[in-house]
XYZ file of C-alpha atoms in Angstrom:
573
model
C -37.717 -14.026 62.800
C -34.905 -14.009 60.354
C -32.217 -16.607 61.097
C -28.677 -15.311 62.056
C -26.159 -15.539 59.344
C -23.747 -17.678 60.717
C -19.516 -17.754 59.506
C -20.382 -20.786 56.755
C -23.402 -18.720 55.003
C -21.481 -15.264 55.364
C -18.158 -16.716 53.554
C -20.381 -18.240 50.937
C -22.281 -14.720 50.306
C -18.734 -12.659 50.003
C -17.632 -15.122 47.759
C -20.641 -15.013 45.376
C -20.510 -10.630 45.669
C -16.741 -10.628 45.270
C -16.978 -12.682 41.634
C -19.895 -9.923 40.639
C -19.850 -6.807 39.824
C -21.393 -4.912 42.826
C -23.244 -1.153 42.455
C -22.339 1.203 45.400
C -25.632 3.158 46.441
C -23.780 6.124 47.208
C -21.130 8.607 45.539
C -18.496 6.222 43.811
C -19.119 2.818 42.486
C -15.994 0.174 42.429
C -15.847 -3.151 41.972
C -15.987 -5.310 44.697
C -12.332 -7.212 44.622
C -10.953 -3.636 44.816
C -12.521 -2.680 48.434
C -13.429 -4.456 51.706
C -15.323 -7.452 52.312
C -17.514 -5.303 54.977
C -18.056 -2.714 52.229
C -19.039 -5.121 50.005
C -21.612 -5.503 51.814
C -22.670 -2.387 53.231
C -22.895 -1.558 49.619
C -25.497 -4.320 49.327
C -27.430 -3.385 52.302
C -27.857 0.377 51.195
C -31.376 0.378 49.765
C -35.035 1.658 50.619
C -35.295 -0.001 54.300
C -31.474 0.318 54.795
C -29.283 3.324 54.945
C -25.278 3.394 55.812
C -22.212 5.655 55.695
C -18.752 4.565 56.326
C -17.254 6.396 59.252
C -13.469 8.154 58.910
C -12.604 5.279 61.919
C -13.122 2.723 59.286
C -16.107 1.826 61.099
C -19.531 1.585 60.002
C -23.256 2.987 61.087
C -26.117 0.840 59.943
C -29.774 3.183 60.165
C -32.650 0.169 59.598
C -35.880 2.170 58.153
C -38.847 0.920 60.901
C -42.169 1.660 60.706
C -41.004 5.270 59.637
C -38.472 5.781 62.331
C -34.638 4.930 61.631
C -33.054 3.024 64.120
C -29.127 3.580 64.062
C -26.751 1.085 64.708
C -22.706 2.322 64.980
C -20.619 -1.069 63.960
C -17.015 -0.289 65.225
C -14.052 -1.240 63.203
C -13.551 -4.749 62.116
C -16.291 -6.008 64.472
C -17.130 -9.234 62.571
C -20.433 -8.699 59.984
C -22.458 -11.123 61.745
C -23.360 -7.762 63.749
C -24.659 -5.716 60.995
C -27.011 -8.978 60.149
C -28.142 -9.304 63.430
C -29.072 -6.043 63.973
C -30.957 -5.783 60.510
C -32.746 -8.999 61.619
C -33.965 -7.642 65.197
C -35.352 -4.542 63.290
C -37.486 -6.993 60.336
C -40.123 -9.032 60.236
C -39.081 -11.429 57.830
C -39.816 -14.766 57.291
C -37.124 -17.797 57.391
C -37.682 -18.316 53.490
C -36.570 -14.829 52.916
C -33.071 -15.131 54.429
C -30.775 -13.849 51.249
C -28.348 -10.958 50.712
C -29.446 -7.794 48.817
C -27.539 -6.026 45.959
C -29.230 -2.962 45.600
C -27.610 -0.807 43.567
C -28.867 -1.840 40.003
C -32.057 -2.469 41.507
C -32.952 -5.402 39.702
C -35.766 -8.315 39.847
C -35.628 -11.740 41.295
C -33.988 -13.500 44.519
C -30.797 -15.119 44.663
C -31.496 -18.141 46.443
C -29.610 -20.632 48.770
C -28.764 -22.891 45.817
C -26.778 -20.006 43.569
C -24.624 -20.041 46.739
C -24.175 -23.484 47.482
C -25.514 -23.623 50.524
C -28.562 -26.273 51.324
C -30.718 -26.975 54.626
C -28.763 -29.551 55.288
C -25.229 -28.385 55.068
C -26.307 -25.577 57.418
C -29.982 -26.093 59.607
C -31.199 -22.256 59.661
C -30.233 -21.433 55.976
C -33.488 -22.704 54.374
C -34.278 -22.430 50.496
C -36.153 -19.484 48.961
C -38.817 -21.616 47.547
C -41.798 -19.537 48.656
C -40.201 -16.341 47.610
C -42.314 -13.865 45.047
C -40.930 -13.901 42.004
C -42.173 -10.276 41.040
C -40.715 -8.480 44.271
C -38.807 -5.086 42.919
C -37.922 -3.416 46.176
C -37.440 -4.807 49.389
C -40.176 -5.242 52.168
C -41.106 -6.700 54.974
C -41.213 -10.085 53.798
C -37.938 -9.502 52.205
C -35.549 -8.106 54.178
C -32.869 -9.874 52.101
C -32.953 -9.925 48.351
C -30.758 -10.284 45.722
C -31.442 -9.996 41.756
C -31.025 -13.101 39.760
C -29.576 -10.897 36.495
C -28.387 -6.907 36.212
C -30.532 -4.203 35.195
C -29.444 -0.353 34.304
C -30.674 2.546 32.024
C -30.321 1.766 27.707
C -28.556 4.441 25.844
C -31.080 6.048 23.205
C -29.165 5.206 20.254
C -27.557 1.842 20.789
C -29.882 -0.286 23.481
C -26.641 -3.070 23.333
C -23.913 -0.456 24.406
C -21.562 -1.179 27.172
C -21.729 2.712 27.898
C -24.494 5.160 28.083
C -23.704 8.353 26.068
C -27.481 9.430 25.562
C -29.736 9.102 28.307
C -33.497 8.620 27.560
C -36.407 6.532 29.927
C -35.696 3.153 28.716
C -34.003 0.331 31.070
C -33.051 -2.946 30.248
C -31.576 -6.507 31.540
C -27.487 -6.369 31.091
C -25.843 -9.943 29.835
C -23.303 -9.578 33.067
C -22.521 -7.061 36.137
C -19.963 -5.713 34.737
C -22.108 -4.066 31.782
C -24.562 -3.629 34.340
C -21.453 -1.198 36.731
C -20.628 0.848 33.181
C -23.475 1.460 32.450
C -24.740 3.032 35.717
C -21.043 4.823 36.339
C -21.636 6.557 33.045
C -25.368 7.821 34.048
C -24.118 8.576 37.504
C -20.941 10.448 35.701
C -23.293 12.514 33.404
C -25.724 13.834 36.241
C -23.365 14.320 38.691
C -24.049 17.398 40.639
C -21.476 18.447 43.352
C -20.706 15.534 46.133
C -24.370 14.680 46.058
C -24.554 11.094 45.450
C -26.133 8.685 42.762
C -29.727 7.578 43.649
C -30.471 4.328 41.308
C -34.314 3.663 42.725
C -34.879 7.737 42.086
C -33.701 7.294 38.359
C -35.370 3.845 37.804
C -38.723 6.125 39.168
C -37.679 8.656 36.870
C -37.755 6.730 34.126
C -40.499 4.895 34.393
C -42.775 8.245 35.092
C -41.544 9.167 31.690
C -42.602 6.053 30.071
C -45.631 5.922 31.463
C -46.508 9.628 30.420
C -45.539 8.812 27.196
C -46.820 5.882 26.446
C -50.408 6.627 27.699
C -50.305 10.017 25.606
C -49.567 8.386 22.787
C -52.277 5.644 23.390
C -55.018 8.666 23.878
C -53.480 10.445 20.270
C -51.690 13.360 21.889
C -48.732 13.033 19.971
C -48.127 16.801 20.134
C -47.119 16.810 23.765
C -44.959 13.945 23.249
C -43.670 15.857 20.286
C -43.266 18.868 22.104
C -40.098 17.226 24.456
C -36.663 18.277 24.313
C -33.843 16.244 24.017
C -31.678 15.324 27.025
C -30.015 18.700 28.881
C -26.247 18.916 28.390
C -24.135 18.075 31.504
C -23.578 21.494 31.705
C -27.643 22.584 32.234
C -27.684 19.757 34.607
C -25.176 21.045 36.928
C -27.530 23.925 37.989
C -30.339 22.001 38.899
C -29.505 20.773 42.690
C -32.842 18.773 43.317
C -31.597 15.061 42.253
C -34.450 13.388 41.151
C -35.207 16.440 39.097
C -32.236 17.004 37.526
C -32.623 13.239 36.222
C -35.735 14.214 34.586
C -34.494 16.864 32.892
C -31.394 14.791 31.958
C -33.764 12.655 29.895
C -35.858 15.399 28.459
C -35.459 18.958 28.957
C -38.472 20.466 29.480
C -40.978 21.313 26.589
C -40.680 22.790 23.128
C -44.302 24.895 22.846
C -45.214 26.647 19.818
C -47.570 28.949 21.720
C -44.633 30.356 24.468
C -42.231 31.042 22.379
C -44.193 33.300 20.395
C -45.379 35.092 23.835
C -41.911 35.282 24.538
C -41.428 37.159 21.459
C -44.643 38.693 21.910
C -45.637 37.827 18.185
C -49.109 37.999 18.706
C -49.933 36.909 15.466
C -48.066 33.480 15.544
C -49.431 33.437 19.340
C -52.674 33.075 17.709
C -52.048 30.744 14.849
C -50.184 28.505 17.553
C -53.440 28.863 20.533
C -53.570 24.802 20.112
C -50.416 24.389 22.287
C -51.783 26.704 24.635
C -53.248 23.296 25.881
C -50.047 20.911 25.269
C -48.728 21.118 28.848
C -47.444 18.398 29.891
C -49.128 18.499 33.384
C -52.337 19.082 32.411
C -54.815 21.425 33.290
C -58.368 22.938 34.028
C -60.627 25.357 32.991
C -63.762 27.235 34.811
C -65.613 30.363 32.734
C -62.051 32.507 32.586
C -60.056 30.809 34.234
C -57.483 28.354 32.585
C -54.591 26.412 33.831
C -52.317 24.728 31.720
C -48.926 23.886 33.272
C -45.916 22.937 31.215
C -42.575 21.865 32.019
C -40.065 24.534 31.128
C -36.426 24.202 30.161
C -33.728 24.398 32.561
C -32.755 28.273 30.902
C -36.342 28.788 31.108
C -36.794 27.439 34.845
C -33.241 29.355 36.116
C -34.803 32.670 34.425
C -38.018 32.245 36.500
C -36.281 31.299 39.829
C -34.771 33.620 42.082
C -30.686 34.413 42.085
C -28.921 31.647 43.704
C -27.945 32.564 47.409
C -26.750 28.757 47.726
C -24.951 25.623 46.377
C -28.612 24.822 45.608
C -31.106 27.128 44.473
C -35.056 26.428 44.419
C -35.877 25.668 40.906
C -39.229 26.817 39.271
C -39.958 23.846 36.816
C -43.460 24.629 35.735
C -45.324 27.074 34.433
C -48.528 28.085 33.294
C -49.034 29.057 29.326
C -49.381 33.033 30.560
C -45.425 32.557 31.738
C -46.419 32.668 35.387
C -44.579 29.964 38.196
C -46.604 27.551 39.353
C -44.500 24.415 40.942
C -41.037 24.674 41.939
C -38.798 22.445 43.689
C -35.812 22.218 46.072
C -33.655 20.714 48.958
C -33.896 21.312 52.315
C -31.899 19.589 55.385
C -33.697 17.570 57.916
C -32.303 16.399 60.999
C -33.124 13.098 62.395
C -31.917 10.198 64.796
C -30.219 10.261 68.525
C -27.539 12.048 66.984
C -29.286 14.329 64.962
C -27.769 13.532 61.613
C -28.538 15.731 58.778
C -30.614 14.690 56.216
C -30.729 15.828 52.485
C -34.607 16.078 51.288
C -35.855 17.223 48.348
C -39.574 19.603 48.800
C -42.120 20.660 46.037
C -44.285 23.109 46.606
C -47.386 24.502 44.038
C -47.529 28.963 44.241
C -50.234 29.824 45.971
C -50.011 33.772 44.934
C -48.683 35.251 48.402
C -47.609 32.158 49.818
C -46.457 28.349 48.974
C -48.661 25.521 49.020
C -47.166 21.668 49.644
C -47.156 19.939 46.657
C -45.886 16.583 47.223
C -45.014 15.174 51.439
C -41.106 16.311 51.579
C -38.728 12.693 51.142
C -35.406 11.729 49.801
C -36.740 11.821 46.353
C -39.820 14.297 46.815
C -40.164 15.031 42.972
C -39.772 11.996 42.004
C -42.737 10.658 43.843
C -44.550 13.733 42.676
C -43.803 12.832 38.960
C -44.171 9.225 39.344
C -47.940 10.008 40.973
C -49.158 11.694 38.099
C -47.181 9.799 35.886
C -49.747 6.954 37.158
C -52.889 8.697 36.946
C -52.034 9.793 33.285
C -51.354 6.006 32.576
C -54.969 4.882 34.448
C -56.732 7.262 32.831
C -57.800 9.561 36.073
C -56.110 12.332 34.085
C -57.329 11.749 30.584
C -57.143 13.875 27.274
C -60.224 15.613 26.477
C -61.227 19.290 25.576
C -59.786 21.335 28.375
C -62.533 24.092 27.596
C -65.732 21.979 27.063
C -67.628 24.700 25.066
C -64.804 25.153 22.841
C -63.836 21.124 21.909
C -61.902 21.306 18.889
C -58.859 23.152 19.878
C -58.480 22.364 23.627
C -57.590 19.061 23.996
C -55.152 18.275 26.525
C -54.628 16.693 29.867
C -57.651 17.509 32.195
C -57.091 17.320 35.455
C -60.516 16.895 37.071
C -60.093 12.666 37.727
C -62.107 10.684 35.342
C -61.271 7.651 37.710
C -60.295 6.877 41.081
C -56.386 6.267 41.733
C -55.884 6.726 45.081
C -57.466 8.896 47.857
C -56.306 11.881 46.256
C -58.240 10.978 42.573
C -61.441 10.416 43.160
C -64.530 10.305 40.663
C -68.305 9.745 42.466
C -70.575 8.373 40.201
C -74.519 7.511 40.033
C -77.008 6.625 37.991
C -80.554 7.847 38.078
C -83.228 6.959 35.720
C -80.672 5.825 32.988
C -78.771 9.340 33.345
C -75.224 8.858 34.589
C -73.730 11.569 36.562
C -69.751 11.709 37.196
C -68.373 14.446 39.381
C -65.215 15.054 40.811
C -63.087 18.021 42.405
C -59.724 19.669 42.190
C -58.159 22.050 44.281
C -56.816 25.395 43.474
C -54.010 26.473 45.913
C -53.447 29.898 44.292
C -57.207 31.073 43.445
C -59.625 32.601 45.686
C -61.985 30.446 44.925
C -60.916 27.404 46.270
C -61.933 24.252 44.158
C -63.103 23.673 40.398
C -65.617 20.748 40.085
C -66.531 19.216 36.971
C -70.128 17.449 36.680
C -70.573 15.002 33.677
C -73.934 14.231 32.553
C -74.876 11.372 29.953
C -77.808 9.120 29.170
C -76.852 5.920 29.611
C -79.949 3.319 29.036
C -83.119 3.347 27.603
C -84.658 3.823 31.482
C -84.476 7.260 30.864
C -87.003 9.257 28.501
C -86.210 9.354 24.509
C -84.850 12.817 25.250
C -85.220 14.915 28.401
C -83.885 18.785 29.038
C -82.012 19.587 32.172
C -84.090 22.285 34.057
C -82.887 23.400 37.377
C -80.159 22.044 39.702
C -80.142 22.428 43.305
C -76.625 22.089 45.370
C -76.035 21.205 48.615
C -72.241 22.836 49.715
C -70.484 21.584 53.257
C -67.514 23.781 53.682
C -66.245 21.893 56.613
C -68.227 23.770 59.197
C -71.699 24.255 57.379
C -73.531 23.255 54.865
C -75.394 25.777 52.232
C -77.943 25.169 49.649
C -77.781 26.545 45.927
C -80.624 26.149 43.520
C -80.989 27.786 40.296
C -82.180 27.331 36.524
C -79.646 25.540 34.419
C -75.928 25.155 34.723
C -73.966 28.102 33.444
C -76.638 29.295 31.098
C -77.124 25.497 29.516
C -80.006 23.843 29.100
C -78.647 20.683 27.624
C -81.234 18.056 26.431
C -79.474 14.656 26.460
C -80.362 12.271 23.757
C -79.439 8.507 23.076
C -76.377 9.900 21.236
C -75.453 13.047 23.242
C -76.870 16.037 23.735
C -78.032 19.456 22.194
C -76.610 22.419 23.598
C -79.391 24.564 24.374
C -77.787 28.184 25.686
C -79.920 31.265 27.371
C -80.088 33.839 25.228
C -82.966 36.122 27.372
C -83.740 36.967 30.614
C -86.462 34.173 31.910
C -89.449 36.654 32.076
C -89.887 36.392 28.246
C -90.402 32.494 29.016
C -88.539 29.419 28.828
C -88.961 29.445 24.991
C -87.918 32.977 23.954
C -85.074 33.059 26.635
C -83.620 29.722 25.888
C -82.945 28.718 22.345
C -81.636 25.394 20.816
C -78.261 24.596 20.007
C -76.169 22.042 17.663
C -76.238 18.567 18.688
C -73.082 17.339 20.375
C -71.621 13.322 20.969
C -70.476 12.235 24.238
C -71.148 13.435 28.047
C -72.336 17.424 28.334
C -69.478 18.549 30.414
C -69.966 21.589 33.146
C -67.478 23.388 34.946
C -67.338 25.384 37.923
C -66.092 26.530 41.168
C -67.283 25.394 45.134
C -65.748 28.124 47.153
C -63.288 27.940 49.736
C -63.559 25.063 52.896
C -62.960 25.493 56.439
C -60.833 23.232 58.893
C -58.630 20.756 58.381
C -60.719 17.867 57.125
C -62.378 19.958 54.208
C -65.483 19.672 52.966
C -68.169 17.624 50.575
C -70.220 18.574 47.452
C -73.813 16.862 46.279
C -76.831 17.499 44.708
C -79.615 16.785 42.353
C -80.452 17.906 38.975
C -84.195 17.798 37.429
C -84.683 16.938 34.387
C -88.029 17.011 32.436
C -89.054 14.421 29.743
C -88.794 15.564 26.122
C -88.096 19.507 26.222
C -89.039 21.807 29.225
C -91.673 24.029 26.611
C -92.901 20.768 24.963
C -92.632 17.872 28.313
C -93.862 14.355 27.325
C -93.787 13.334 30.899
C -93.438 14.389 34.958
C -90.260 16.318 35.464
C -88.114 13.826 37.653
C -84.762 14.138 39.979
C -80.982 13.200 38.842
C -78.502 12.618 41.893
C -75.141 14.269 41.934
C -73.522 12.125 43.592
C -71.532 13.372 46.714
C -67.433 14.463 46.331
C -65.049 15.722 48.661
C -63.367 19.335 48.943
C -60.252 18.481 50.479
C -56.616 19.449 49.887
C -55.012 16.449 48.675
C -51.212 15.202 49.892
C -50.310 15.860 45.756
C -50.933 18.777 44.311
C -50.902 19.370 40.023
């Protein structure tokens, strides 16, 4: 258990935050000599597992984040601050070498230890040194209930990464040479997206940003420099101020949505630059997926583009509708709602995102503090591990359609999920997504490759037979082909043999050969709805026959599917 801070300790930690410049997590940032040594560190103890808000008494409530509950703790006026510690250290399972003091609000790296206060075991017996601390901790935890950073941290402006003042915001943060360049340059963010009395979230921006940098970065690795190309600038002040979901609003304050070739000609309903600009159909910049006719592509729109889509403001804050799909049609939108919580039912501000699910709304993203953010910072990280990777969004049509597919190409997390097997040197990949506003429930994408010489020279995909568990029953689909494909994989792709006839006139006159292709034959479909609340599974096998099904040079043989799940996932894109 976390040693009490005794009077020796406490003096030595308000001296050290009084001689810094200290970052209020909250509405108003100061410096420290101008306010109360209590604040001073209230301001410090306002982060992830800590939450406070200075009572009109002058007193002070303390809520400690536990295990997903908040625990509330009213401090009355000028009760001495030994209290606030000792109720923070009943609440945490920390470990003596953590005992420090956090400043949270530039959210910075490192751990102030013992020594930068003067302070050693043997001036004072339960004060022990931080010698066992990680040096990589960012946020608090358990193991940490007390940390403080070892050098300031805030947000670059674009044009001048050494100003003491940030003028235009973009994604990039950097270590400050002192707090107090550290407080300007965080007051002049906080200044810029201010939006009514809502205060200034630091971790949400830092998340922010880094979402952005990852997105970036990852698309640029991958050669999609059009999407990149395709962002806007920062919004104006202005734009900002009617966009009442926080962690939003600071994503649009670093780029304002997307530029597309493609919409604004369907906004002008040019048809013919629509079709001399169908690449950018593709460019959105979350992604999207493709089954015979039906195509998602989701971009983020402007702030004039997302208040035209949303409904008339009936409140200080309005839902906004922040993404769309290339036809101009809604599909995410995002907004606050008030939660109350605690023995004294204190409301809380929360931010919700929710996908359009044609009559209804479908959860996007578990409703927090910082709802989008989490949301953008989730995909963020599957674009950047390559579970959302770019490839031809339409398979059959490769040249024009690449852009961020959305069926995971690798696992990151429960929610992103690829299966994979390998059968007689013929890989099979497989994985699901679900489709809140279409009837048919999931696309699922099946990739087929040979992979080693264990499989025939050449061998031609003949009939595939699918075993469907909707949650309640399972249901068995066999049939000739996939989509009226016939691919015969080779050691350096495939050729893409199509039916051209009905079967009657014979394998050979109804299925004719196609132009060889690199890469994985990629097929595309949809599962159906599930039942209950636990979803349901998809598997199969595929047979393949040696050489080509009219001219076999072996015994047809069996290719598993391997088995993926049908189940709504807690983030939805």
């Amino acid at each position: 258990m976390l040693p009490l801070l005794a009077q020796d300790p406490l003096r030595k930690v308000l001296q050290f935050c009084t001689a810094h410049e200290v970052l209020q997590y909250g509405n108003a940032s100061k410096k420290a000599q101008d306010t109360l040594a209590d604040d001073v560190v209230w301001r410090g103890l306002a982060s992830r597992d800590f939450y406070g808000e200075r009572r009109r008494d002058e007193g002070l409530s303390l809520g400690v984040r536990d295990g997903g509950d908040t625990m509330y703790f009213k401090i009355q006026p000028f009760t001495p601050l030994q209290r606030v510690f000792d109720a923070v250290a009943k609440r945490k399972d920390a470990a003596v070498e953590t005992l420090c003091f956090a400043l949270d609000g530039s959210r910075v790296r490192g751990h102030l230890t013992l020594e930068d206060l003067d302070i050693t075991a043997e001036e004072h017996l339960d004060c022990l040194p931080l010698k066992d601390a990680p040096s990589d901790e960012f946020l608090p935890s358990a193991s940490a209930a007390f940390s403080a950073p070892a050098q300031a941290e805030a947000p670059e402006d674009a044009s001048d990464p050494d100003a003491a003042d940030v003028s235009t915001l973009c994604d990039l943060v950097g270590a400050c040479d002192s707090w107090r360049v550290a407080y300007r340059r965080w007051a002049s963010v906080a200044r810029r997206v201010k939006y009514h009395e809502q205060g200034f979230d630091a971790r949400s921006w830092l998340v922010v940003a880094r979402a952005w940098r990852d997105i970036k970065a990852a698309l640029a690795e991958q050669s999609m420099d059009a999407i990149v190309a395709s962002l806007r600038p920062p919004a104006t002040p202005e734009d900002l101020r009617q966009v009442g979901v926080r962690s939003l609003r600071y994503a649009y304050a670093i780029h304002d949505g997307q530029a597309l070739a493609f919409d604004a000609a369907r906004r002008r309903q040019d048809r013919a630059a629509m079709r001399d600009s169908q690449q950018s159909v593709f460019h959105g910049l979350f992604g999207g997926v493709s089954a015979y006719d039906y195509v998602v592509c989701t971009r983020f729109v402007s702030i004039t583009e997302a208040m035209a889509l949303s409904p008339p403001e009936e409140e200080d804050v309005a839902d906004v509708h922040f993404a769309a799909n290339y036809d101009g049609s809604w599909r995410f939108v995002a907004g606050v709602d008030l939660w109350y919580e605690g023995h004294d039912s204190r409301a809380v501000e929360v931010e919700t995102v929710f996908a359009n699910d044609g009559s209804r709304l479908a959860m996007a993203a578990p409703t927090s503090h910082d709802a989008f953010a989490q949301w953008f910072a989730t995909y963020a990280a599957r674009v950047r591990l390559r579970a959302y990777r770019v490839a031809p969004l339409m398979p059959d049509a490769p040249d024009g359609t690449r852009g961020v597919v959305l069926f995971p190409d690798a696992d990151a997390g429960d929610d992103c999920h690829v299966s994979e097997a390998i059968t007689r040197g013929v890989r099979v990949r497989a994985s699901a997504v679900y489709l809140p506003n279409s009837p048919s429930g999931y696309a699922y994408s099946i990739r087929i490759r040979r992979v080693s010489d264990e499989a025939p020279e050449s061998c031609q995909l003949r009939t595939r037979h699918w075993h469907i568990n909707d949650g309640e029953r399972t249901s068995t689909v066999s049939g000739e082909g996939v989509v009226g494909k016939f691919p015969v994989l080779t050691s350096t792709g495939w050729r893409d043999d199509s039916q051209v006839a009905n079967m009657t006139h014979g394998f050979s006159t109804a299925v004719l050969p196609g132009e060889d292709r690199e890469g994985e034959f990629v097929y595309q479909s949809f599962s159906g709805m599930t039942r209950g609340p636990r979803g349901g599974s998809f598997r199969g096998e595929l047979e393949f026959v040696p050489g080509e099904v009219s001219a076999p040079t072996g015994e047809p043989f069996r290719v598993v599917c391997p088995e993926f799940a049908l189940r709504k996932p807690r983030f939805l894109y």
